[in-house]
Coordinates of C-alpha atoms and ligand atoms in Angstrom, one line a residue:
M1 CA -8.5 -7.3 -10.6
E2 CA -9.3 -6.1 -7.0
Q3 CA -7.0 -3.3 -7.1
K4 CA -8.9 -2.0 -10.4
L5 CA -12.1 -1.7 -7.9
H6 CA -12.9 1.6 -6.0
T7 CA -11.9 1.8 -2.1
E8 CA -15.9 1.7 -1.2
T9 CA -16.3 -1.7 -3.5
L10 CA -13.0 -2.7 -1.8
C11 CA -14.2 -2.1 1.7
I12 CA -17.2 -3.9 1.3
Q13 CA -16.1 -7.1 -0.9
A14 CA -12.4 -7.6 -0.9
G15 CA -10.9 -10.7 1.3
Y16 CA -13.9 -12.6 1.3
S17 CA -15.5 -14.4 -1.9
P18 CA -18.2 -17.1 -0.4
E19 CA -18.9 -19.9 -2.6
S20 CA -22.8 -21.1 -3.4
G21 CA -24.5 -21.8 -0.2
D22 CA -21.5 -20.1 2.2
P23 CA -22.4 -17.7 4.9
R24 CA -22.6 -14.2 3.0
Q25 CA -20.7 -12.3 6.0
I26 CA -17.2 -13.2 7.2
P27 CA -17.7 -16.1 9.0
I28 CA -15.6 -15.9 12.8
I29 CA -13.6 -19.0 13.2
Q30 CA -13.5 -18.8 16.9
S31 CA -10.9 -21.9 17.2
T32 CA -7.6 -22.2 18.4
T33 CA -6.6 -25.0 16.4
F34 CA -7.3 -26.7 13.2
K35 CA -7.6 -31.4 12.7
Y36 CA -5.9 -33.0 9.9
A37 CA -6.3 -36.3 8.7
T38 CA -2.7 -37.6 8.6
S39 CA 0.8 -36.5 10.6
E40 CA 2.3 -35.9 7.1
D41 CA -0.5 -33.3 6.1
M42 CA 0.2 -31.7 9.2
G43 CA 4.0 -31.8 8.7
K44 CA 4.1 -30.3 5.4
L45 CA 2.5 -27.2 7.0
F46 CA 4.8 -26.6 10.0
D47 CA 7.7 -27.1 7.1
L48 CA 5.8 -24.0 4.9
E49 CA 5.4 -26.4 2.3
A50 CA 2.1 -26.2 2.2
S51 CA -0.4 -23.3 3.0
G52 CA -3.2 -24.3 5.6
Y53 CA -4.1 -23.5 9.3
F54 CA -2.8 -25.1 12.0
Y55 CA -2.9 -23.1 15.4
S56 CA -4.7 -19.7 15.5
R57 CA -1.4 -18.1 17.0
L58 CA 0.3 -18.1 13.9
Q59 CA -2.6 -17.9 11.3
N60 CA -6.8 -17.7 11.5
P61 CA -9.1 -17.7 8.6
T62 CA -11.2 -14.5 9.9
C63 CA -8.0 -12.6 10.7
D64 CA -6.8 -13.7 7.2
M65 CA -9.7 -12.4 5.4
V66 CA -9.5 -9.0 6.8
A67 CA -6.1 -8.6 6.1
A68 CA -6.4 -9.3 2.6
K69 CA -9.1 -6.9 2.8
I70 CA -6.6 -4.4 4.0
A71 CA -3.7 -5.4 1.7
A72 CA -6.3 -4.8 -1.2
L73 CA -7.1 -1.1 0.2
E74 CA -3.5 -0.3 0.6
G75 CA -2.7 -1.9 -3.1
G76 CA -0.1 -4.3 -1.4
T77 CA 0.9 -8.0 -2.0
A78 CA 0.2 -9.5 1.5
A79 CA -0.9 -8.5 5.0
M80 CA -1.3 -9.5 8.4
L81 CA -3.2 -8.6 11.6
T82 CA -1.6 -7.7 15.0
G83 CA -3.0 -7.5 18.7
S84 CA -2.5 -3.7 18.2
G85 CA -1.1 -1.0 16.5
Q86 CA 2.0 -1.0 18.8
A87 CA 2.3 -4.7 17.8
A88 CA 2.1 -3.8 14.1
N89 CA 4.8 -1.4 14.2
F90 CA 7.4 -3.1 16.6
Y91 CA 6.8 -6.4 13.8
A92 CA 7.2 -4.3 10.9
M93 CA 10.5 -2.7 12.2
F94 CA 11.9 -5.8 14.1
N95 CA 11.5 -8.6 11.0
I96 CA 14.6 -6.3 9.8
A97 CA 16.4 -4.9 12.4
G98 CA 18.2 -6.4 15.2
C99 CA 20.7 -6.0 17.6
G100 CA 23.7 -3.8 16.2
D101 CA 21.6 -2.3 13.8
H102 CA 20.5 0.9 13.6
I103 CA 17.1 3.2 12.2
V104 CA 16.2 6.5 11.0
A105 CA 12.6 7.6 11.9
S106 CA 10.8 10.9 11.9
S107 CA 10.5 12.4 15.2
A108 CA 6.9 13.5 14.9
I109 CA 5.3 10.1 15.7
Y110 CA 2.8 8.7 18.1
G111 CA 4.4 8.3 21.5
G112 CA 3.8 5.0 21.9
T113 CA 6.1 4.4 19.1
F114 CA 8.4 7.0 20.0
N115 CA 8.7 5.4 23.4
L116 CA 9.0 1.6 21.6
I117 CA 12.0 2.8 19.3
S118 CA 13.8 5.0 21.7
V119 CA 13.8 2.9 25.0
T120 CA 12.5 -0.4 24.1
M121 CA 14.1 -1.3 21.2
K122 CA 17.0 0.4 22.3
R123 CA 17.2 -1.9 25.1
M124 CA 17.3 -4.9 22.4
G125 CA 20.3 -3.0 21.2
I126 CA 18.8 -0.9 18.2
E127 CA 20.1 2.3 17.9
A128 CA 17.5 5.0 16.1
T129 CA 18.1 8.8 15.1
F130 CA 15.4 11.0 14.7
V131 CA 15.0 13.5 11.9
S132 CA 12.5 16.4 11.7
P133 CA 9.4 15.4 9.9
D134 CA 10.4 18.5 7.5
A135 CA 13.7 17.3 6.9
T136 CA 15.0 17.7 3.4
Y137 CA 16.4 14.5 1.5
E138 CA 19.9 15.8 2.3
E139 CA 19.4 15.6 5.9
I140 CA 17.8 12.3 5.7
C141 CA 20.7 10.6 3.9
A142 CA 23.1 12.6 6.6
A143 CA 21.3 10.1 9.2
I144 CA 21.9 7.0 7.7
R145 CA 24.4 4.7 8.5
P146 CA 26.1 1.7 7.2
N147 CA 24.0 -0.6 9.7
T148 CA 21.0 1.3 9.0
K149 CA 18.0 -1.1 8.2
L150 CA 14.8 1.1 7.4
I151 CA 13.5 4.6 7.6
F152 CA 10.1 5.2 9.7
G153 CA 7.4 8.0 9.4
E154 CA 3.5 8.7 10.0
T155 CA 1.5 10.1 7.1
I156 CA 0.0 12.3 9.5
A157 CA 1.4 12.4 12.8
N158 CA -0.3 11.6 15.9
P159 CA -0.9 13.9 18.0
A160 CA 1.4 16.6 16.0
L161 CA -0.5 16.7 12.5
N162 CA 2.5 16.8 10.7
V163 CA 1.9 15.9 6.8
L164 CA 5.0 13.9 6.1
D165 CA 6.5 14.4 2.3
I166 CA 6.0 10.9 1.6
E167 CA 8.3 11.1 -1.4
V168 CA 11.4 12.5 0.1
F169 CA 11.5 10.0 2.7
A170 CA 10.7 7.1 0.2
K171 CA 13.8 8.5 -1.8
A172 CA 16.0 9.0 0.7
A173 CA 15.3 5.3 1.7
H174 CA 15.4 3.6 -1.7
D175 CA 18.6 5.5 -3.0
N176 CA 20.6 4.1 0.1
G177 CA 19.1 0.6 -0.7
L178 CA 16.4 0.8 2.5
P179 CA 12.8 0.3 2.7
F180 CA 10.4 3.1 3.9
I181 CA 7.7 2.2 6.7
I182 CA 4.8 4.4 7.4
D183 CA 2.3 4.3 9.7
N184 CA -0.8 5.5 7.7
T185 CA -3.5 5.1 10.9
F186 CA -4.8 8.9 10.8
A187 CA -5.1 8.8 6.8
T188 CA -6.4 5.4 6.4
P189 CA -6.6 4.1 2.9
V190 CA -9.1 5.9 1.9
N191 CA -7.3 9.4 1.9
C192 CA -4.0 8.1 1.0
R193 CA -2.4 4.9 -0.3
P194 CA 1.4 5.2 0.6
I195 CA 2.8 2.9 -1.4
E196 CA 1.5 4.8 -4.5
W197 CA 4.2 7.5 -3.5
G198 CA 6.8 4.8 -2.9
A199 CA 6.4 3.6 0.7
D200 CA 7.3 0.0 0.9
I201 CA 5.7 -1.1 4.1
V202 CA 2.3 0.3 5.5
T203 CA 1.5 -0.3 9.4
H204 CA -1.9 0.5 11.1
S205 CA -3.4 0.9 14.1
T206 CA -6.6 -0.4 13.4
T207 CA -8.1 0.6 16.8
K208 CA -8.4 4.1 15.2
Y209 CA -10.7 5.0 11.9
M210 CA -10.5 1.4 10.6
D211 CA -12.5 0.1 13.2
G212 CA -14.3 3.7 14.1
H213 CA -16.4 2.5 16.7
G214 CA -14.2 2.1 19.7
V215 CA -14.7 -1.5 20.3
A216 CA -11.6 -3.5 19.5
V217 CA -7.9 -3.0 19.9
G218 CA -5.8 -4.2 16.8
G219 CA -3.2 -3.5 14.1
C220 CA -2.2 -4.4 10.6
I221 CA 1.3 -4.6 8.7
V222 CA 1.0 -4.6 4.9
D223 CA 3.8 -5.2 2.5
S224 CA 3.8 -3.7 -1.1
G225 CA 6.1 -6.6 -2.3
K226 CA 8.2 -4.1 -4.2
F227 CA 11.1 -3.8 -2.0
D228 CA 13.9 -6.0 -4.0
W229 CA 15.4 -7.6 -0.5
T230 CA 17.5 -9.5 -2.8
K231 CA 19.8 -6.9 -4.3
Y232 CA 21.1 -6.4 -0.7
P233 CA 21.4 -10.1 1.1
D234 CA 24.1 -8.9 3.7
R235 CA 21.8 -6.4 5.1
F236 CA 18.7 -8.3 4.8
P237 CA 19.8 -11.8 5.9
G238 CA 16.9 -13.0 7.5
L239 CA 15.1 -12.3 4.3
C240 CA 17.8 -13.7 1.9
T241 CA 19.4 -16.9 3.9
P242 CA 18.2 -20.1 5.3
D243 CA 16.0 -19.9 8.3
D244 CA 17.4 -22.8 10.4
S245 CA 14.3 -22.6 12.4
Y246 CA 12.1 -23.4 9.8
H247 CA 14.0 -26.1 7.9
G248 CA 16.3 -23.9 6.1
V249 CA 13.9 -22.2 4.1
T250 CA 14.8 -19.0 2.3
Y251 CA 11.8 -16.7 2.5
T252 CA 12.7 -14.5 -0.6
E253 CA 13.1 -17.9 -2.6
R254 CA 10.1 -19.6 -1.3
F255 CA 7.9 -16.7 -1.6
G256 CA 8.9 -14.3 -3.6
L257 CA 9.2 -10.5 -3.2
E258 CA 5.3 -10.6 -2.9
G259 CA 5.1 -12.6 0.1
A260 CA 8.6 -12.8 1.8
F261 CA 8.2 -9.9 4.4
I262 CA 4.9 -11.1 5.9
T263 CA 5.7 -14.7 5.6
K264 CA 9.0 -14.1 7.7
C265 CA 6.9 -12.0 10.1
T266 CA 4.2 -14.6 10.5
A267 CA 6.5 -17.7 10.8
Q268 CA 9.0 -16.3 13.2
L269 CA 7.8 -13.0 15.1
M270 CA 4.1 -14.1 15.4
R271 CA 5.0 -17.7 16.5
D272 CA 7.8 -16.3 19.0
L273 CA 6.0 -13.2 20.1
G274 CA 2.4 -14.1 19.5
S275 CA 0.7 -10.6 19.6
V276 CA -2.5 -12.0 17.6
Q277 CA -5.8 -10.2 16.8
S278 CA -8.6 -12.3 18.0
P279 CA -11.4 -13.7 15.0
Q280 CA -13.8 -11.7 17.2
S281 CA -12.1 -8.8 17.1
A282 CA -11.3 -9.2 13.1
F283 CA -14.9 -9.5 12.6
Y284 CA -15.6 -5.9 14.6
L285 CA -12.8 -4.7 12.3
N286 CA -14.2 -5.7 9.0
L287 CA -17.6 -3.9 10.1
G288 CA -16.1 -0.9 10.8
L289 CA -14.0 -1.2 7.2
E290 CA -17.4 -1.7 5.5
S291 CA -18.5 1.9 6.1
L292 CA -15.1 3.3 6.2
P293 CA -15.4 5.8 3.2
F294 CA -18.2 7.2 4.6
R295 CA -17.3 7.7 8.1
M296 CA -13.8 9.2 7.0
K297 CA -15.6 11.9 4.6
Q298 CA -17.7 12.7 7.6
H299 CA -15.3 13.1 10.0
C300 CA -13.1 15.4 7.5
A301 CA -16.1 17.2 6.7
N302 CA -16.6 17.8 10.3
A303 CA -13.2 18.8 11.2
Q304 CA -12.7 21.1 8.5
Q305 CA -16.0 23.2 9.5
I306 CA -14.8 23.0 13.3
A307 CA -11.2 24.0 12.6
E308 CA -12.7 27.1 10.7
F309 CA -15.3 27.9 13.7
L310 CA -12.2 28.1 15.9
Q311 CA -10.0 30.2 13.6
A312 CA -12.6 32.6 13.3
N313 CA -13.0 32.7 17.2
P314 CA -11.4 35.7 18.8
K315 CA -10.6 33.4 22.0
V316 CA -8.8 30.8 20.1
A317 CA -5.2 31.9 19.9
W318 CA -4.0 29.3 17.0
V319 CA -5.5 26.1 15.3
K320 CA -3.3 23.3 13.5
Y321 CA -5.2 21.5 11.0
C322 CA -4.0 20.8 7.6
G323 CA -7.4 21.4 5.6
L324 CA -7.0 25.4 6.6
P325 CA -5.0 27.2 3.6
N326 CA -2.6 29.1 6.2
D327 CA -1.8 26.0 7.8
K328 CA 1.9 25.1 7.5
Y329 CA 0.7 21.5 5.8
Y330 CA -1.7 22.8 3.5
K331 CA 0.4 22.6 0.4
V332 CA 1.6 18.8 1.3
A333 CA -1.9 17.8 2.3
Q334 CA -3.4 18.8 -1.0
K335 CA -0.7 16.7 -2.6
Y336 CA -0.8 13.7 -0.8
L337 CA -4.6 14.1 0.8
P338 CA -6.7 15.9 -2.1
N339 CA -9.9 14.5 -0.3
G340 CA -9.8 15.3 2.9
S341 CA -7.3 14.4 5.7
C342 CA -8.6 13.4 9.1
G343 CA -10.9 14.3 12.2
V344 CA -8.2 15.6 14.6
I345 CA -7.7 19.0 14.9
S346 CA -5.4 20.6 17.9
F347 CA -5.8 24.3 18.9
G348 CA -4.5 26.4 21.9
L349 CA -7.2 28.9 23.8
V350 CA -6.2 32.5 24.6
G351 CA -5.1 32.2 28.3
G352 CA -3.0 29.1 27.8
R353 CA -3.6 25.9 30.0
K354 CA -6.0 27.7 32.6
A355 CA -8.3 28.6 29.9
A356 CA -7.8 24.7 28.3
E357 CA -8.9 23.8 31.7
T358 CA -12.1 25.5 32.1
F359 CA -13.2 24.7 28.2
M360 CA -12.5 21.2 29.2
K361 CA -14.9 21.2 32.4
H362 CA -17.5 22.7 30.5
L363 CA -17.5 20.4 27.0
K364 CA -20.9 18.5 27.0
L365 CA -20.8 16.5 23.8
G366 CA -16.9 16.1 23.5
S367 CA -15.9 13.4 26.1
I368 CA -12.5 13.4 27.7
E369 CA -10.6 10.4 26.7
T370 CA -6.9 9.8 25.6
H371 CA -8.8 7.6 22.3
V372 CA -9.2 9.5 19.1
A373 CA -10.5 8.8 15.5
D374 CA -13.8 7.6 17.0
S375 CA -17.8 7.9 15.8
R376 CA -17.8 10.0 19.4
T377 CA -16.2 13.2 19.7
C378 CA -13.5 13.1 22.1
C379 CA -11.0 15.9 23.5
L380 CA -7.9 15.3 25.4
H381 CA -5.7 18.5 27.2
P382 CA -2.4 16.5 27.6
A383 CA -0.9 18.9 30.3
S384 CA -3.7 18.0 33.0
A385 CA -4.2 14.5 31.6
T386 CA -1.6 12.3 29.9
H387 CA 1.2 14.5 30.1
R388 CA 0.8 15.9 33.7
Q389 CA 4.0 15.1 35.2
M390 CA 5.7 17.1 32.7
T391 CA 7.0 20.8 33.1
D392 CA 5.6 23.6 30.9
E393 CA 9.6 23.5 29.5
Q394 CA 9.4 19.6 28.9
L395 CA 6.0 20.0 27.1
T396 CA 6.8 22.3 24.6
A397 CA 10.4 20.2 23.9
A398 CA 7.7 17.5 23.3
G399 CA 5.7 19.4 21.0
V400 CA 2.6 19.3 23.2
G401 CA 2.7 22.9 24.7
A402 CA 0.9 23.4 27.7
D403 CA -2.2 25.4 26.1
L404 CA -2.4 22.2 23.7
I405 CA -6.5 20.6 23.5
R406 CA -6.4 17.8 21.0
L407 CA -9.7 17.6 19.6
S408 CA -10.9 14.5 17.7
C409 CA -14.2 15.1 15.3
G410 CA -16.7 12.4 15.3
L411 CA -19.7 11.7 13.3
E412 CA -22.2 14.0 15.1
N413 CA -23.9 16.9 13.4
A414 CA -21.4 19.7 12.7
E415 CA -23.8 22.3 13.8
D416 CA -24.3 20.3 17.4
L417 CA -20.5 20.4 18.0
I418 CA -20.0 23.6 17.1
A419 CA -22.5 24.8 19.6
D420 CA -21.2 22.6 22.4
L421 CA -17.3 24.2 21.7
K422 CA -18.9 27.9 21.6
Q423 CA -20.9 27.5 24.9
A424 CA -17.6 25.9 26.5
I425 CA -15.4 28.7 25.2
E426 CA -17.3 31.4 26.2
K427 CA -17.2 29.8 29.7
V428 CA -13.5 30.6 29.9
Ligands
PLP1 C1 -2.7 4.8 18.2 C2 -1.9 4.5 17.8 C3 -0.8 3.6 17.4 C4 -0.8 2.3 18.3 O1 -2.0 1.7 18.7 P1 -2.6 0.8 19.2 O2 -3.6 0.2 18.6 O3 -2.9 1.4 20.5 O4 -1.6 -0.1 20.0 C5 0.4 3.5 16.6 N1 0.5 4.8 15.6 C6 -0.7 5.8 15.4 C7 -0.4 6.5 14.8 C8 -1.9 5.6 16.5 O5 -2.4 6.5 16.5

């Protein structure tokens, strides 16, 4: 029933249906534990024979209500919240890939995820091959090995702003018996629902637009319930064979395709690694979700106007934003993001690094932050901040040239923002 409702309605109503006399807003169940009448009652929960709450490291009602809302928004069958976007991406991959396995990932992904895959997961014995975000079907297939467990990408890459051809990546994955996991943080389900294009698992850093006010770090994993793990029991033994740490439960048998992935991720990974989101943070996230469609519209409208202003300014050397008709990703964005992409733009000034430093110094409304996707406009010059240890050559290789300025357009009035950018550019 929920899937037929529009996004605006789901953002308000999904995940929580109060009964007569219940609180209208989602209650914050700020409790670590839950009381039971008998040990037998509780034992059934531990054996996953009955569903219910016993300890908030595994599940908490407030977090579950918000996860259910995000599952409805993405058109998935199950979801879980995590303590951060990093935890969401790690859990989503580690739930099916372990020591001795291999994954294929787009090279244009968030720096933290790139590090997670190329350094930390490598230390755990998981190898990775990175392919271009513009890779063809054949190029993606060529990177797949017998021990590959998944393919990973981002809808709109942070900070490269490439738009992924989701259908190409999903088809390459499926033709090789693999799930396609996609980080949909920048687009949000308001602008793109990757499951409709073939993605199997969707992840989020809810810290960004979903929260949208810069108040709570968090993440989410959504399962489409569509990938048939049971067709490849040898490739995905964790989902298709008994789990000794849960009295021999086989997740796909007990919970079906719609629940196996998230139940295993909760019962094993959250139990053992414990990157939970707090009920209080989930409550803030839910407030952000209520206004998400309206905020995304405004973020995109502001970014479009600002991108057009920048492109017309002679002191601006280049602008990257997929809403501009001459952008490399305009066509693919028209397909996957017809209602808008996100509020993040990157650009460079004539005069490169030096010009960028001067520009940043004179910005008044745009504040200097590493954050993006917030109601307040924020701006970053990676070469003089987050990436300052790198040489110009290293910066170019990383796709973050010395001149690159990343601008996250907030919800302020576009004319005010443009006036601020204009005066800062004039100082250069
Ligand atoms: C920020 C971000 C992350 C990491 O999320 P945290 O909530 O900061 O841990 C992952 N993916 C993308 C695309 C991001 O922008």
